[in-house]
Tab-separated table of C-alpha atoms in Angstrom:
chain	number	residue	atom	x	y	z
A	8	UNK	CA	-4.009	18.214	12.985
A	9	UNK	CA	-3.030	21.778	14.042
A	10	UNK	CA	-1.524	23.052	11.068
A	11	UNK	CA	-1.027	22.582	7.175
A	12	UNK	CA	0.739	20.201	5.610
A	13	UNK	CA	2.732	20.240	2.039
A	14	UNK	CA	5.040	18.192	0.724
A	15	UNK	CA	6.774	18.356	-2.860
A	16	UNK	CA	7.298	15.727	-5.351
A	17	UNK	CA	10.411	13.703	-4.618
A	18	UNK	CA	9.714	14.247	-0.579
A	19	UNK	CA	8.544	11.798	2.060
A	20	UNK	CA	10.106	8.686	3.979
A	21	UNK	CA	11.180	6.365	1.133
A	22	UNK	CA	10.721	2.937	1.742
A	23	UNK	CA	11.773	-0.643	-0.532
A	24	UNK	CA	14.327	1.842	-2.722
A	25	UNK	CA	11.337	4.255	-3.570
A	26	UNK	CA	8.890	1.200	-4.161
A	27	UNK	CA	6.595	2.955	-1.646
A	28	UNK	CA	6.782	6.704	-0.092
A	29	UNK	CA	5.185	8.295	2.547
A	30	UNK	CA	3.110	11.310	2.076
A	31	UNK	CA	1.399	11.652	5.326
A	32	UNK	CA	0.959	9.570	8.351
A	33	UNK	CA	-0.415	9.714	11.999
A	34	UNK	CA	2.046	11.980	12.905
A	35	UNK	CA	1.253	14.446	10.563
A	36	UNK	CA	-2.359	13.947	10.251
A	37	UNK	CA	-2.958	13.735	13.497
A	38	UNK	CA	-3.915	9.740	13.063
A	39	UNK	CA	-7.003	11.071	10.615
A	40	UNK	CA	-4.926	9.513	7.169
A	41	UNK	CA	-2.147	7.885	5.899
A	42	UNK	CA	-0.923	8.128	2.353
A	43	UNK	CA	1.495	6.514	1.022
A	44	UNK	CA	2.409	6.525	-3.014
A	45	UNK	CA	3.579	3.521	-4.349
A	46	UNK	CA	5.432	2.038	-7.674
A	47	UNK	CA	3.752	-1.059	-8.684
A	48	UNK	CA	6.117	-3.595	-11.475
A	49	UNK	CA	4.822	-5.362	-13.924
A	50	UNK	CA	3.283	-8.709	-13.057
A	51	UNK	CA	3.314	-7.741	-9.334
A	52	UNK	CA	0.323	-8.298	-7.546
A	53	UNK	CA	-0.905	-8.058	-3.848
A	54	UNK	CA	-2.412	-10.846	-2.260
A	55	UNK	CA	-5.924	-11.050	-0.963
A	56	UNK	CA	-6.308	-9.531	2.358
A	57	UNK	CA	-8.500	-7.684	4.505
A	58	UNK	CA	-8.819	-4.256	7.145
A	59	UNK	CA	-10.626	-4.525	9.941
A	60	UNK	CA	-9.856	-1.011	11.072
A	61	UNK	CA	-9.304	1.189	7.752
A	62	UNK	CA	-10.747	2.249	4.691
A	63	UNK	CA	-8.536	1.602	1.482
A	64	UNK	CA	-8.129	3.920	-1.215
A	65	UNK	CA	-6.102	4.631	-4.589
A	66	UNK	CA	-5.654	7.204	-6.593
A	67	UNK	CA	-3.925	5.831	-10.117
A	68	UNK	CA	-1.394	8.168	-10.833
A	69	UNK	CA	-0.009	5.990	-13.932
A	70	UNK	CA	-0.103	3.021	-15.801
A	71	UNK	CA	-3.626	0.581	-14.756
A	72	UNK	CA	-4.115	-1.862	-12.047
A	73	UNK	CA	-6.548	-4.635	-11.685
A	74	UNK	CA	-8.448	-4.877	-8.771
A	75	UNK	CA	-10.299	-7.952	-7.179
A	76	UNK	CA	-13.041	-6.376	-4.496
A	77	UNK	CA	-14.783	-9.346	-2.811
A	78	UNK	CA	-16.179	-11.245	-6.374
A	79	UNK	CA	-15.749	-8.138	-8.729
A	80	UNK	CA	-13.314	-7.171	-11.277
A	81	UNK	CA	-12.094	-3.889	-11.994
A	82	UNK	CA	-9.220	-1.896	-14.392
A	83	UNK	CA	-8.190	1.244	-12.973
A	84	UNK	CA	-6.202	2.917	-15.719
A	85	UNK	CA	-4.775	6.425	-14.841
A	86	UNK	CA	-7.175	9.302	-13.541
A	87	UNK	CA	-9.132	6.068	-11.676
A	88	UNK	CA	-10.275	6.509	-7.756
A	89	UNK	CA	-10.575	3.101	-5.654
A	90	UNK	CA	-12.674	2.885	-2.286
A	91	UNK	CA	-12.400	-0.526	-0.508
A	92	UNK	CA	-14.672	-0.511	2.945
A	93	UNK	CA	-13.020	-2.021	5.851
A	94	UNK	CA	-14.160	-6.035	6.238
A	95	UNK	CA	-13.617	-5.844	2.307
A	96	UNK	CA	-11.486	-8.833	0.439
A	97	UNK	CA	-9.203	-7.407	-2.246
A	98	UNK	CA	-6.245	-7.672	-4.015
A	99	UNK	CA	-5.136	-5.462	-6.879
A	100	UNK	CA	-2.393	-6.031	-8.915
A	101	UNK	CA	-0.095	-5.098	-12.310
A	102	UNK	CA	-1.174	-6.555	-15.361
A	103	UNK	CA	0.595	-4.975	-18.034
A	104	UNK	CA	3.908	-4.246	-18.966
A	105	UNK	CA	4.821	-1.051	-17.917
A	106	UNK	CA	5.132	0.307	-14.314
A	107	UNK	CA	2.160	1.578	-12.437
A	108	UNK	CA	2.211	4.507	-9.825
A	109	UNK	CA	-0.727	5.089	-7.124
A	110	UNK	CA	-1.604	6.744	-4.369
A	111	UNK	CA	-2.839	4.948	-1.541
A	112	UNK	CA	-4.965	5.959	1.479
A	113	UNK	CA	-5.686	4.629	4.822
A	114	UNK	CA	-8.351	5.821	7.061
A	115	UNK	CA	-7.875	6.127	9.536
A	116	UNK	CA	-3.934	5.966	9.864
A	117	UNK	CA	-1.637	3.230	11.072
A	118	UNK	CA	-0.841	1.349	8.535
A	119	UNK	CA	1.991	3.622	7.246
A	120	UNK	CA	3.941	1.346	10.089
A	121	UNK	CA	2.958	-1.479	8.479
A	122	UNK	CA	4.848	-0.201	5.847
A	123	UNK	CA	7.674	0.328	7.708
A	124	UNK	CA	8.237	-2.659	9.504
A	125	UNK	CA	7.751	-4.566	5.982
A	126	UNK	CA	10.283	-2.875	4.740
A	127	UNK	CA	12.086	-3.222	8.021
A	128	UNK	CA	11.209	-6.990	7.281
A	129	UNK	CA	12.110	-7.230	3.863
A	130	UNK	CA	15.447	-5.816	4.319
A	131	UNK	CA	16.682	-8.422	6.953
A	132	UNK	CA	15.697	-11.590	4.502
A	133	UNK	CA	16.734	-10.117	1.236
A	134	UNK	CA	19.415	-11.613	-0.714
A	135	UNK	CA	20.412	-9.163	-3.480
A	136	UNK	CA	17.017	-6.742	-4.337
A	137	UNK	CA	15.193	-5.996	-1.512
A	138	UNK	CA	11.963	-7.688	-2.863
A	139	UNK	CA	8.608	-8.467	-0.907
A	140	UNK	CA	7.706	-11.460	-2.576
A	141	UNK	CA	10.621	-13.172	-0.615
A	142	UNK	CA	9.209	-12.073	2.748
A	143	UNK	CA	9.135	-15.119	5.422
A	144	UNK	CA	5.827	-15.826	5.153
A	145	UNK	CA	4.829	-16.430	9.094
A	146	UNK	CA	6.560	-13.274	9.953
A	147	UNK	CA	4.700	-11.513	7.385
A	148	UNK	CA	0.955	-13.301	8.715
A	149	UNK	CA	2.719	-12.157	12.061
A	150	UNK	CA	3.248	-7.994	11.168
A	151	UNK	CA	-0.030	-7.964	9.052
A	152	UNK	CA	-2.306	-9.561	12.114
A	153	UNK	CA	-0.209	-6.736	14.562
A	154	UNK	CA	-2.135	-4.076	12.097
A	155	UNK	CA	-5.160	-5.623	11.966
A	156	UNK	CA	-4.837	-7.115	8.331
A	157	UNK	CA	-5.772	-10.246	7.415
A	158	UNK	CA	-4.713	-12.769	4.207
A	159	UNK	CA	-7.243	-14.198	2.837
């Protein structure tokens, strides 16, 4: 990275209709992070995966999630910082019933085109509301193994 960086609320490369945005990618950071902030519904949760090339972090910006880090439980309310190591299972997820909003890290960057390509993805099977929980699931095993992520 050569030179700062700033972006103001409401700016980014909105993805899923706002569902995700993001902050700061390779490009940007010259590959050092991607973040990416993210609106989380009630009752949504991610499935249990893996990185074998990134560190995972949140920063809960509102609401809680629940997070699942190999066999330990934790709530993240609001104010809450997450580190998952690479290698790490976890899944984290909405359990109450009001909208969460994180930010998420990747270190080092890359997976900011997973995002994109999910979306890319999600858009091409949705009927109605783009929704990622209807996502073919081979092509999904497919994109995630392309960025070294693995469900579990």
């Amino acid at each position: 990275m050569t030179k700062a960086y700033v972006l103001g609320p409401g700016e980014g490369a909105s993805l899923m209709g706002g569902r995700n945005t993001i902050k700061a990618s390779a490009e940007k950071t010259g590959g050092t992070l991607a973040a990416i902030e993210t609106v989380i519904p009630p009752g949504r949760w991610i499935p249990a995966h893996t990185h074998a090339g990134e560190e995972e972090a949140w920063y809960i910006l509102e609401g809680t999630l629940t997070f699942l880090i190999d066999t330990a439980t934790y709530d993240a309310p609001a104010g809450s910082f997450v580190l998952v190591p690479r290698g790490s299972v976890h899944s984290f997820g909405n359990d109450t019933d009001a909208v969460a909003r994180f930010l998420e890290l990747f270190a080092p960057a890359g997976m900011e085109g997973y995002f994109r390509e999910r979306a890319a993805l999600a858009a091409a099977d949705a009927e109605g509301e783009l929704d990622y929980a209807g996502l073919n699931p081979d092509a999904h095993a497919a994109l995630a193994g392309k960025y070294n992520m693995k469900f579990v």
